[in-house]
PDB file of C-alpha atoms in Angstrom:
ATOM      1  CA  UNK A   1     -11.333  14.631 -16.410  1.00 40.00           C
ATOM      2  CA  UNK A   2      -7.781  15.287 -17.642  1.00 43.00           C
ATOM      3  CA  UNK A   3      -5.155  13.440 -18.617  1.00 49.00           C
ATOM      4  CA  UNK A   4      -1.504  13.587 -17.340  1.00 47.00           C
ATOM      5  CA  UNK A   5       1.602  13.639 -18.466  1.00 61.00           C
ATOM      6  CA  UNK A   6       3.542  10.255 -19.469  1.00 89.00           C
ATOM      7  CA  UNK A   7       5.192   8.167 -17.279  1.00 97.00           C
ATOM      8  CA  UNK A   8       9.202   7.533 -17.082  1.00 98.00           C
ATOM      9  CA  UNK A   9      10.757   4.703 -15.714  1.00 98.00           C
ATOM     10  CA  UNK A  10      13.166   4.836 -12.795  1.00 98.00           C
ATOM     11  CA  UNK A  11      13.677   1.195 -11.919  1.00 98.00           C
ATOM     12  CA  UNK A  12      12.838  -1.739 -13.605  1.00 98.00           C
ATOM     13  CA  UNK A  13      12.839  -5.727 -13.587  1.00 98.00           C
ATOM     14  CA  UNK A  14      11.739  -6.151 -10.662  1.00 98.00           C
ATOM     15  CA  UNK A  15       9.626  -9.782  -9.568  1.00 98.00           C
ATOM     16  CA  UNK A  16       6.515  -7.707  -8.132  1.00 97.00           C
ATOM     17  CA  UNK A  17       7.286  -4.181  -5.982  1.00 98.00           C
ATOM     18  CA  UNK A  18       4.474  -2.855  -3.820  1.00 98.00           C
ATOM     19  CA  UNK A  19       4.191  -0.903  -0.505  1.00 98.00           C
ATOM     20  CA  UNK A  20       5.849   2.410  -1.771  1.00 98.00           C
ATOM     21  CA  UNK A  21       7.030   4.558   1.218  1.00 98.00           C
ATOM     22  CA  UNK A  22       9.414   8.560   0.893  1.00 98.00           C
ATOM     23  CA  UNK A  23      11.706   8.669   3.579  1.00 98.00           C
ATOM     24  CA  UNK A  24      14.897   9.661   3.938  1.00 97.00           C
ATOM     25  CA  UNK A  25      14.995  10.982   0.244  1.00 98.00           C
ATOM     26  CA  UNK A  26      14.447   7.669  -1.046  1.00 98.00           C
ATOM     27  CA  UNK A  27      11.844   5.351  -2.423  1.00 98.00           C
ATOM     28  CA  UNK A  28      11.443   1.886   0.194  1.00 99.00           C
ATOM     29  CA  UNK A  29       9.322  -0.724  -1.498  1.00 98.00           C
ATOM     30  CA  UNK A  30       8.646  -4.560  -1.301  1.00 98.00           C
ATOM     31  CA  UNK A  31       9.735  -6.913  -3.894  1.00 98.00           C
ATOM     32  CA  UNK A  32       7.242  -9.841  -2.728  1.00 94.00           C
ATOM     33  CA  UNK A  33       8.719 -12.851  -4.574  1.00 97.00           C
ATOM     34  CA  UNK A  34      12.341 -11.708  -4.279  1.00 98.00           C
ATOM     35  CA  UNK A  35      11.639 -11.712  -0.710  1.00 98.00           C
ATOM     36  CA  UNK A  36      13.709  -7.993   0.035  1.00 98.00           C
ATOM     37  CA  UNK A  37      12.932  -4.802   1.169  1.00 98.00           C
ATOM     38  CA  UNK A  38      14.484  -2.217  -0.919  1.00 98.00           C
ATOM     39  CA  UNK A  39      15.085   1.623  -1.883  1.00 98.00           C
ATOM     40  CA  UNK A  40      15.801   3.232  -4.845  1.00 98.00           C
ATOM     41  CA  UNK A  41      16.703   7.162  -5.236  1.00 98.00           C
ATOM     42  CA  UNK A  42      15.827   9.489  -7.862  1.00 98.00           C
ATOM     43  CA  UNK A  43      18.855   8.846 -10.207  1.00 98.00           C
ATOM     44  CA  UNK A  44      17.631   5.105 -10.273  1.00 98.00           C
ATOM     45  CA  UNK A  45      20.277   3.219  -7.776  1.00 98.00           C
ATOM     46  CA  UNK A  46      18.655   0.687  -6.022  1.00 98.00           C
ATOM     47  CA  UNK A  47      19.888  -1.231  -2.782  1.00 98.00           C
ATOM     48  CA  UNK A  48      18.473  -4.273  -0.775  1.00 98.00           C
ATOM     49  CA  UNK A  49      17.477  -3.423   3.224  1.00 98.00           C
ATOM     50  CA  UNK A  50      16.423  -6.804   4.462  1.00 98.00           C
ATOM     51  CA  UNK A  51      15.633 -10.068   3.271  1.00 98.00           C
ATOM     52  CA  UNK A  52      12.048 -11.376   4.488  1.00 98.00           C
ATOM     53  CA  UNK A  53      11.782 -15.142   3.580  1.00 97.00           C
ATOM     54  CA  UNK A  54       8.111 -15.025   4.051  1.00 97.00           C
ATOM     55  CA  UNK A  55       6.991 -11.936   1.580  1.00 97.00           C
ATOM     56  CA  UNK A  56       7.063  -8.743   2.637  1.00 98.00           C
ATOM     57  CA  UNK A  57       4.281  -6.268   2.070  1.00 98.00           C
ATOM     58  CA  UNK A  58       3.296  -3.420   3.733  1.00 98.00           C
ATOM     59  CA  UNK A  59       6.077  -0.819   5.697  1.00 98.00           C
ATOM     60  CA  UNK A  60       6.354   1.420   8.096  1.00 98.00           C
ATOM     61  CA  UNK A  61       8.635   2.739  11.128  1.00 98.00           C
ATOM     62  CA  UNK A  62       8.201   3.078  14.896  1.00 98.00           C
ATOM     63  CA  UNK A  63       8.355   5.864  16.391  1.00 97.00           C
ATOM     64  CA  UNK A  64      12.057   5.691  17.304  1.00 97.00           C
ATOM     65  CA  UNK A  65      12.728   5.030  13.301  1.00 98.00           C
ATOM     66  CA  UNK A  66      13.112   1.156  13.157  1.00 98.00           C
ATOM     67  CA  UNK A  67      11.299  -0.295   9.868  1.00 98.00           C
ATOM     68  CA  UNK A  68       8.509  -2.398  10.069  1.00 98.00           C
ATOM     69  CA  UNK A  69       7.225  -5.505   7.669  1.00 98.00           C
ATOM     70  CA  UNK A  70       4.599  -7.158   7.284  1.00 98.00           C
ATOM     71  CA  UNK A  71       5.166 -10.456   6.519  1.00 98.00           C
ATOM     72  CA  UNK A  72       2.359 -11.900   4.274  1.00 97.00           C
ATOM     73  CA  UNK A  73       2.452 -15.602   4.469  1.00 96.00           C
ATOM     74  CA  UNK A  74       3.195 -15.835   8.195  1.00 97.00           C
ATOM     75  CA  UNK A  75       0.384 -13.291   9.104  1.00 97.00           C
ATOM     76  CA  UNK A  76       3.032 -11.427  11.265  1.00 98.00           C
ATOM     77  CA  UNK A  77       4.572  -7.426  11.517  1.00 98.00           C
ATOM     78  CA  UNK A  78       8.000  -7.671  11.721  1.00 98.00           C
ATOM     79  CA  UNK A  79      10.613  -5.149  12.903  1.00 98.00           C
ATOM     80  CA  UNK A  80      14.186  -4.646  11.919  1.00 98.00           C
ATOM     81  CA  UNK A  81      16.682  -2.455  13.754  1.00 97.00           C
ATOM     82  CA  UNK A  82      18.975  -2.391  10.898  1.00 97.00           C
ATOM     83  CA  UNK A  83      20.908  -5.482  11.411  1.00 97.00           C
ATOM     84  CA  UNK A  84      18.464  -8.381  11.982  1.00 98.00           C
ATOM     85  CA  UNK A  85      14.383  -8.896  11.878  1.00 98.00           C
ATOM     86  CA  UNK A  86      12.184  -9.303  14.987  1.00 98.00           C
ATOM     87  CA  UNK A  87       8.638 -10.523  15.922  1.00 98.00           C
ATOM     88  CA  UNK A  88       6.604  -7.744  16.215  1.00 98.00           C
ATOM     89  CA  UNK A  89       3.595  -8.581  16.172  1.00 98.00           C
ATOM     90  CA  UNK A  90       1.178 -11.930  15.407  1.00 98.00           C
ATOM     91  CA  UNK A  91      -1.921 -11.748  13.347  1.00 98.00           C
ATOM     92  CA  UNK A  92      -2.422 -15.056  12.622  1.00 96.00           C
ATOM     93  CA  UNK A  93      -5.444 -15.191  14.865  1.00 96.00           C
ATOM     94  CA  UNK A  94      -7.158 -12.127  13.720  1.00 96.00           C
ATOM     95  CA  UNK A  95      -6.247 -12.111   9.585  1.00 94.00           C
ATOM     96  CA  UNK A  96      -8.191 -14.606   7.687  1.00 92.00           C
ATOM     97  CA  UNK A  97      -6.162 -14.181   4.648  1.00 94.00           C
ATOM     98  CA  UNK A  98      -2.399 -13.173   3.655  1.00 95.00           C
ATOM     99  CA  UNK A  99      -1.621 -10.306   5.323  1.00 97.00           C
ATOM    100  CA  UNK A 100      -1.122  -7.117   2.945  1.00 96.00           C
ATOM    101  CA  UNK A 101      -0.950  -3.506   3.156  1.00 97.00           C
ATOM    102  CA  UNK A 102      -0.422  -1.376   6.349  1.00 98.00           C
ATOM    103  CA  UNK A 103       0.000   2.648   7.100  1.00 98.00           C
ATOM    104  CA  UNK A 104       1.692   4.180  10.283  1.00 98.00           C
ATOM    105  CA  UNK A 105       0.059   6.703  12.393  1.00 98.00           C
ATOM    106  CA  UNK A 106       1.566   9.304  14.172  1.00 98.00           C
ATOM    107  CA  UNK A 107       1.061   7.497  17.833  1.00 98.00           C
ATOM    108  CA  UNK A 108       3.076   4.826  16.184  1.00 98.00           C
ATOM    109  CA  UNK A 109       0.122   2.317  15.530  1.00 98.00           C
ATOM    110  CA  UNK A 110      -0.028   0.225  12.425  1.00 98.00           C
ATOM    111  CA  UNK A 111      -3.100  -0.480  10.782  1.00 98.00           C
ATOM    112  CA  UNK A 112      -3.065  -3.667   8.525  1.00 98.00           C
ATOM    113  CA  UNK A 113      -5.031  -4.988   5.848  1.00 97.00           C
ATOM    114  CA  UNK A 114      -5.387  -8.853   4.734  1.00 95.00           C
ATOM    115  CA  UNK A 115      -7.265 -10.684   2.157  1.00 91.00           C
ATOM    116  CA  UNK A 116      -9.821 -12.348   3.645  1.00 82.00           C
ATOM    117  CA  UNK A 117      -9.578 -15.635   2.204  1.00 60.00           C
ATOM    118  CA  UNK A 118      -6.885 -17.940   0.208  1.00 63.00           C
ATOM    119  CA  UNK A 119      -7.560 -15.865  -2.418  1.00 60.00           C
ATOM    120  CA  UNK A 120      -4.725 -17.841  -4.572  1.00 62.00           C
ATOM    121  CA  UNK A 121      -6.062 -21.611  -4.039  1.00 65.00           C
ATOM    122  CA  UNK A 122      -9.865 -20.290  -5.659  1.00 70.00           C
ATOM    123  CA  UNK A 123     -11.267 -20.088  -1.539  1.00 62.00           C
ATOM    124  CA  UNK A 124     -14.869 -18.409  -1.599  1.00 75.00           C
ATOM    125  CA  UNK A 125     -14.623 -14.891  -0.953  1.00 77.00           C
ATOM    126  CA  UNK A 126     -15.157 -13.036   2.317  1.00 81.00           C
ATOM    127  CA  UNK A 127     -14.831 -10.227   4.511  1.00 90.00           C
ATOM    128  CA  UNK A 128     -12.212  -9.610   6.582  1.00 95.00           C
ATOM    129  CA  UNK A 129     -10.978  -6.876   8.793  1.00 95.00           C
ATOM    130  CA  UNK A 130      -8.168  -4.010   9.085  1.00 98.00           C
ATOM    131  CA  UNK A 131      -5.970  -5.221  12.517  1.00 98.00           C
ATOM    132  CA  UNK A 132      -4.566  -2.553  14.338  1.00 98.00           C
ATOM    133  CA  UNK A 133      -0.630  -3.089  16.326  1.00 98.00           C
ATOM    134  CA  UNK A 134      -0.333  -0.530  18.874  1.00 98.00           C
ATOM    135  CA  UNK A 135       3.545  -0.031  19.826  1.00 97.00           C
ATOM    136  CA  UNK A 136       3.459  -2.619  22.376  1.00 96.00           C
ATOM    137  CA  UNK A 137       2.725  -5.471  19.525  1.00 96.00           C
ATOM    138  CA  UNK A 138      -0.674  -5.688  21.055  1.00 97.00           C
ATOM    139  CA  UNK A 139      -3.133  -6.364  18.119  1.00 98.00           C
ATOM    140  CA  UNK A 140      -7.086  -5.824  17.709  1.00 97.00           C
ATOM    141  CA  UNK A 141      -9.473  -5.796  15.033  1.00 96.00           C
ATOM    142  CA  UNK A 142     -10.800  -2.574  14.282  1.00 95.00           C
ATOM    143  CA  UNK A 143     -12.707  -2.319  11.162  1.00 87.00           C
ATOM    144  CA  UNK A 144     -14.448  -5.402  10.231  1.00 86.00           C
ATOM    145  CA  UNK A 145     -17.275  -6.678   7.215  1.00 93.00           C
ATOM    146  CA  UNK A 146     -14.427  -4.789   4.192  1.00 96.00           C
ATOM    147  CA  UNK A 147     -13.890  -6.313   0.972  1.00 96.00           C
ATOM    148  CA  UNK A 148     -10.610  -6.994   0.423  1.00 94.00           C
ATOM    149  CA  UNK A 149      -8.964  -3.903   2.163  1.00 96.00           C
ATOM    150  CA  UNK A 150      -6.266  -3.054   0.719  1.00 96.00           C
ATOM    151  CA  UNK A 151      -4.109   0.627   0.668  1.00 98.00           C
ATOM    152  CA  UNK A 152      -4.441   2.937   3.256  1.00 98.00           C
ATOM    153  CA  UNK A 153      -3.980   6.504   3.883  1.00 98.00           C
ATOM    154  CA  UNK A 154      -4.238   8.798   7.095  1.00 98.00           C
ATOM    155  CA  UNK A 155      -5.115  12.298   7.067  1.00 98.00           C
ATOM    156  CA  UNK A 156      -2.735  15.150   7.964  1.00 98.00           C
ATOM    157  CA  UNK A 157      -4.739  15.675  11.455  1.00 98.00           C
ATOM    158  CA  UNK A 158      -4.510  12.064  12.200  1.00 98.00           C
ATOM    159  CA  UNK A 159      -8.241  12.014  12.323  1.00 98.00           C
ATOM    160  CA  UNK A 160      -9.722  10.149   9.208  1.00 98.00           C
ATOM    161  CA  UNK A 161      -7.754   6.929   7.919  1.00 98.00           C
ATOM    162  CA  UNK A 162      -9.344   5.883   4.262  1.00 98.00           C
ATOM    163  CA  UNK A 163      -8.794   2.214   2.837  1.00 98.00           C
ATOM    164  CA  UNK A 164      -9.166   0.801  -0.499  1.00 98.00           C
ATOM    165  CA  UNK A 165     -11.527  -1.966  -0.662  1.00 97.00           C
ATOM    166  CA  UNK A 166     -10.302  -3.708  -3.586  1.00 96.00           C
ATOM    167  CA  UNK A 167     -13.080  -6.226  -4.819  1.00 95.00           C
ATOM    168  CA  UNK A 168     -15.754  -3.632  -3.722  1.00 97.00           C
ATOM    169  CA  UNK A 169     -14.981  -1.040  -6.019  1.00 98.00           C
ATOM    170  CA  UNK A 170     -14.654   1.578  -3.039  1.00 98.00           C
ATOM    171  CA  UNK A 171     -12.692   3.767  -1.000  1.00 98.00           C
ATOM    172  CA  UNK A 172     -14.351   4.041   2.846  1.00 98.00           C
ATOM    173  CA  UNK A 173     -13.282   6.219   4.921  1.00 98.00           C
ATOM    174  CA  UNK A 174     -13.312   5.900   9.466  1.00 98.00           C
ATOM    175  CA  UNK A 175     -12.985   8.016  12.032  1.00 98.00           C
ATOM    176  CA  UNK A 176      -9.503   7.855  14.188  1.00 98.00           C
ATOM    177  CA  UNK A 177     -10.403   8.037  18.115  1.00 97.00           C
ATOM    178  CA  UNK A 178      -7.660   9.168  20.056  1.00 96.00           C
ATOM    179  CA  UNK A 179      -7.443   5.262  21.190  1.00 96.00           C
ATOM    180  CA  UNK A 180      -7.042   4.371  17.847  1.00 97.00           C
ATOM    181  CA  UNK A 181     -10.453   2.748  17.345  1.00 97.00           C
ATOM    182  CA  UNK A 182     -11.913   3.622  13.728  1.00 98.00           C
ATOM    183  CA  UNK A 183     -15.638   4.499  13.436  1.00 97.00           C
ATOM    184  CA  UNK A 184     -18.331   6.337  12.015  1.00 97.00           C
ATOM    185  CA  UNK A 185     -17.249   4.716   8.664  1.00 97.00           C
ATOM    186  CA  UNK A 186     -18.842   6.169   5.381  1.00 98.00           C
ATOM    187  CA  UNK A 187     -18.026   5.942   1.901  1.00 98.00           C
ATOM    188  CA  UNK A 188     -15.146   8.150   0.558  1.00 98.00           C
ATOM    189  CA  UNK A 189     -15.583   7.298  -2.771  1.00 98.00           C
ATOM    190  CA  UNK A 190     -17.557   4.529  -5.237  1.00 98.00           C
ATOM    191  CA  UNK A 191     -15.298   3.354  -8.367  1.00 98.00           C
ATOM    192  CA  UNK A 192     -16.892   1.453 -10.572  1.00 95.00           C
ATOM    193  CA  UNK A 193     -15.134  -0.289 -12.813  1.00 93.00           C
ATOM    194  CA  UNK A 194     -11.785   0.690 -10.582  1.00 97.00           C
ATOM    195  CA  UNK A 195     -10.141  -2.494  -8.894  1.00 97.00           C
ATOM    196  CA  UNK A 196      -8.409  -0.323  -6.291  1.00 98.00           C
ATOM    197  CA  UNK A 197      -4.983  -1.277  -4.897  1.00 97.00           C
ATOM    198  CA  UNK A 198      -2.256   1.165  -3.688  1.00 98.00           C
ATOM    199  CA  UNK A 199      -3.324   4.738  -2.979  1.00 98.00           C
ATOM    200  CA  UNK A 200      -1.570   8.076  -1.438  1.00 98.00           C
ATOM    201  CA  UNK A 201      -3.003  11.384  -0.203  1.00 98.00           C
ATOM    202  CA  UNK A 202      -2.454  14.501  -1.607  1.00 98.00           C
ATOM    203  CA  UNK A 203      -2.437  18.412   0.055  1.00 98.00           C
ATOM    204  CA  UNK A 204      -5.718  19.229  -1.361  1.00 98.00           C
ATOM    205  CA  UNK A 205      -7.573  16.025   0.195  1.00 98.00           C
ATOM    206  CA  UNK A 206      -7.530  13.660  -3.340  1.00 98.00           C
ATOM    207  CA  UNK A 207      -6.315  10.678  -3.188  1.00 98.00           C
ATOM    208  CA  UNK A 208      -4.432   9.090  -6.011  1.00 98.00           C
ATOM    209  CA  UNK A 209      -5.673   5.018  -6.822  1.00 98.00           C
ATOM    210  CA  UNK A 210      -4.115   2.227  -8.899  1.00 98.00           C
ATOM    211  CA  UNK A 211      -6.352   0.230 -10.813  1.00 97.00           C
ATOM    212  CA  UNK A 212      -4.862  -3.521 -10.062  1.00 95.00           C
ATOM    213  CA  UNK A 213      -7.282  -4.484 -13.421  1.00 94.00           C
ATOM    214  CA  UNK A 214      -7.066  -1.153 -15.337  1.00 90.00           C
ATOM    215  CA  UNK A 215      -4.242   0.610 -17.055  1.00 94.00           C
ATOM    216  CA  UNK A 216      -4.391   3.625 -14.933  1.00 97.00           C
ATOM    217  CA  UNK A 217      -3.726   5.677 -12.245  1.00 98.00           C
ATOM    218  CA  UNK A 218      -6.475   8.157 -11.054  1.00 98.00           C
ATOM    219  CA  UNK A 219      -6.869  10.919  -8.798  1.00 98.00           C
ATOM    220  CA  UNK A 220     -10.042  11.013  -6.805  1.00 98.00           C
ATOM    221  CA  UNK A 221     -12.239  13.456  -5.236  1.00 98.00           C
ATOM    222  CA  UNK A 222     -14.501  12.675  -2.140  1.00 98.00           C
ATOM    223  CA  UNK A 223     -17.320  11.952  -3.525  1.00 98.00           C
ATOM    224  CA  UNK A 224     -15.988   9.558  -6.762  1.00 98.00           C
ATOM    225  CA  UNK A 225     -15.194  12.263  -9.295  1.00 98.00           C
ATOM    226  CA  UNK A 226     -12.378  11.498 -11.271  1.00 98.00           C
ATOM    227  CA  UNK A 227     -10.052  14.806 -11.685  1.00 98.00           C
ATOM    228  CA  UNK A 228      -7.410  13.490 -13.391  1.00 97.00           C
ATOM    229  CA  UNK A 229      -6.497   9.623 -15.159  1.00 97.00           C
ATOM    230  CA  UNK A 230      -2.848   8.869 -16.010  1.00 97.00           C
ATOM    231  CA  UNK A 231      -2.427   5.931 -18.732  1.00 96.00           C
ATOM    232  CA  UNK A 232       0.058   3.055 -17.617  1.00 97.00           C
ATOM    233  CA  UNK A 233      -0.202   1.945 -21.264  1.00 95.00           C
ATOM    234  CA  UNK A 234      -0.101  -2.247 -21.563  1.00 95.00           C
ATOM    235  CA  UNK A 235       0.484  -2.558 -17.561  1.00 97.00           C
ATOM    236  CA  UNK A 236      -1.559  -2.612 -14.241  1.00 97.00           C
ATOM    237  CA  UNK A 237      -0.953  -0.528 -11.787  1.00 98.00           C
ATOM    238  CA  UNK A 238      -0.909  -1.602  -8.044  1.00 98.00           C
ATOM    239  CA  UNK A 239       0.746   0.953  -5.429  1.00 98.00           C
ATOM    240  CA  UNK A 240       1.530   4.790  -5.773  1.00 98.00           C
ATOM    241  CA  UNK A 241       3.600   7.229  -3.379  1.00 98.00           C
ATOM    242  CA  UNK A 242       4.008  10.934  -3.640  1.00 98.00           C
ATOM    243  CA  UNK A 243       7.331  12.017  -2.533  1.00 98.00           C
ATOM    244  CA  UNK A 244      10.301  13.716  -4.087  1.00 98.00           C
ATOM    245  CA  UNK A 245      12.332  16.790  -1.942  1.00 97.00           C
ATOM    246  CA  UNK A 246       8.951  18.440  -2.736  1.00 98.00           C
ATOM    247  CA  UNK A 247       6.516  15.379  -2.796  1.00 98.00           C
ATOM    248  CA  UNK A 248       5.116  16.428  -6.414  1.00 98.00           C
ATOM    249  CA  UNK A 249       7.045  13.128  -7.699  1.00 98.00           C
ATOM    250  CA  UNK A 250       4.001  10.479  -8.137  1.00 98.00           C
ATOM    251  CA  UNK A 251       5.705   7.040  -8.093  1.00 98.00           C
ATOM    252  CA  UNK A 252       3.493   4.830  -9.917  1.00 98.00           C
ATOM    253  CA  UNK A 253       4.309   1.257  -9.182  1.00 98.00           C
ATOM    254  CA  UNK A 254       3.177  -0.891 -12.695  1.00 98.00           C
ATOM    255  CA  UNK A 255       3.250  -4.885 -13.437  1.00 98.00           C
ATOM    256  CA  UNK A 256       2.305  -6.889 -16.440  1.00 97.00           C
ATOM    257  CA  UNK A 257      -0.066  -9.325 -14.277  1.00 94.00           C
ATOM    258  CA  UNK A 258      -0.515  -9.988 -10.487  1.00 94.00           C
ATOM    259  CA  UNK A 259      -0.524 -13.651  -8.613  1.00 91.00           C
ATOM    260  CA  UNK A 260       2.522 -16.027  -7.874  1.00 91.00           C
ATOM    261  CA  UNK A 261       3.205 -16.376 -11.589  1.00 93.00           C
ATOM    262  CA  UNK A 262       4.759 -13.310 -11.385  1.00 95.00           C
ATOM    263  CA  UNK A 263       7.484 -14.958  -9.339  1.00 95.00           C
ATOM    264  CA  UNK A 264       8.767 -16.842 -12.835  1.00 96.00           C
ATOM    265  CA  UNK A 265       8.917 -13.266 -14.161  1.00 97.00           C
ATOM    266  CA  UNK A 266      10.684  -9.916 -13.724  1.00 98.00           C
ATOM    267  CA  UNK A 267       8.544  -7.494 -15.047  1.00 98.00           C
ATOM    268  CA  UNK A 268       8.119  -5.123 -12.533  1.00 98.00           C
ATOM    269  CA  UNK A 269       8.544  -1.808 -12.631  1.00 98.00           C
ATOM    270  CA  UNK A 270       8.735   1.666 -10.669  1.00 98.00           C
ATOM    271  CA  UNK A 271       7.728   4.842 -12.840  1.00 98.00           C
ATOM    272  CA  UNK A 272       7.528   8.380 -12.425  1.00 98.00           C
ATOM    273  CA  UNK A 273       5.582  11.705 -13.237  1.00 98.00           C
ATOM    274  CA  UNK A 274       5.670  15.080 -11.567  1.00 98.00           C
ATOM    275  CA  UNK A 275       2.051  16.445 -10.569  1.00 98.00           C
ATOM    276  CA  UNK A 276       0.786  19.727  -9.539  1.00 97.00           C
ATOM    277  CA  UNK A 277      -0.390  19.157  -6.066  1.00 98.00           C
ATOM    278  CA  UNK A 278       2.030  17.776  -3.495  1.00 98.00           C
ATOM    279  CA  UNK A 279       1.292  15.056  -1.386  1.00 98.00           C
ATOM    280  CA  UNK A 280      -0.154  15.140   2.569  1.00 98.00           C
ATOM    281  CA  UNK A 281      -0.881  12.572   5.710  1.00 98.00           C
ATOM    282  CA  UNK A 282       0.848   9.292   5.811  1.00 98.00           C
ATOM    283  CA  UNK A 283       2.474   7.393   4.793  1.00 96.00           C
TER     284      UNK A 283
END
């Protein structure tokens, strides 16, 4: 296992960023308890998209470009066409938990991850399920019995979507059916001692994985070997994105702590490192 190279920062005090997405040569993110949607570019400037009262998350687009949101408290996608926000999609009756995470396919269908269970009020854990929104707002459940699921990623043939399962120490890998069902699911990778949050693809099938309790950022192998481990120093990391004109930029999103006391702070940051392999898929 190697180390890489040291981090630089390119945007900091922010409340608690996650959801990293390249497009449109710029950085989007969610700031969950400064309730935006935001991008930064690589010299650092920052600019709010939307406001979403009830925490954003996870982002995407449609297929005809418009952004989507998850909004975490309300259990809902939402979609904004560049001047307001509209209901997407409900998941209220299909998430058990605050709504989280979510990647894109290419047929326009978002998979989303939630928590499971009121994982801030000290609820007994339990599984939960990824939902899937086609483009019509229809939702389903489609993977259930995960732990926490958390980042996903989707291979460049649109054929294998692999999910973090946080509190399991995993990454588990499905299937894609041309209806957008997942199955034949099989672990990607075990991670012990890894809390994995945020993860991204690369071109050579790795997949890089924050460590929500560690102070790292690792790049896996299928199978669980560890190729390379970047040090986030005193801070967590929680989300990563490779982009850049080249994607070889690995945005490393970092935090002091996690939970809704992070709200009282702005600690929060976005940093940086070039790596050797670009990334691949989506988002």
């Amino acid at each position: 296992m190697s180390k890489g190279a040291n981090l630089e920062v390119l945007l900091d005090g922010l409340k608690f960023p996650e959801g990293p997405r390249w497009r449109d040569g710029k950085l989007w993110f969610s700031d969950f308890y400064a309730h935006r949607v935001a991008t930064v570019d690589l010299e650092g400037s920052d600019a709010t998209v939307v406001e979403v009262p009830q925490r954003p998350s996870g982002l995407g687009w449609t297929l005809n470009g418009e952004l989507l949101v998850v909004s975490m408290l309300d259990r809902r996608v939402l979609r904004f066409d560049g001047r307001a926000l509209h209901p997407y999609a409900d998941l209220s009756a299909l998430a058990t938990g605050l709504c989280n995470d979510m990647v894109v396919d290419a047929a326009g269908r978002a998979y989303v991850g939630n928590f499971g269970y009121d994982r801030h009020n000290d609820a007994p854990p339990r599984d939960t399920r990824i939902i899937r929104v086609d483009p019509d707002g229809r939702a389903a459940s489609v993977g259930d019995e995960l732990v926490f699921p958390n980042g996903m990623v989707i291979t460049p043939d649109g054929r294998t979507l692999v999910v973090a399962e946080t509190f399991a120490h995993r990454l588990t890998a499905f299937d894609v059916g041309a209806d957008g069902a997942l199955g034949n699911r099989r672990l990607f990778a075990a991670l012990d001692s890894i809390f994995p949050d945020g993860i991204c693809l690369d071109a050579e099938g790795a997949v890089w994985v924050t460590d929500a309790r560690g102070n790292r950022v690792v790049r896996v192998l299928q199978g669980g070997r560890i190729a390379q481990a970047i040090d986030t120093g005193a801070r967590r990391s929680f989300a990563c994105m490779l982009g850049g004109p080249d994607r070889r930029t690995l945005f490393v999103i970092t935090n002091t702590g996690s939970g809704p006391k992070m709200a009282e702070k702005s600690d929060g940051r976005i940093e940086i490192v070039r790596v050797d392999v670009p990334g691949a898929g989506l988002p």
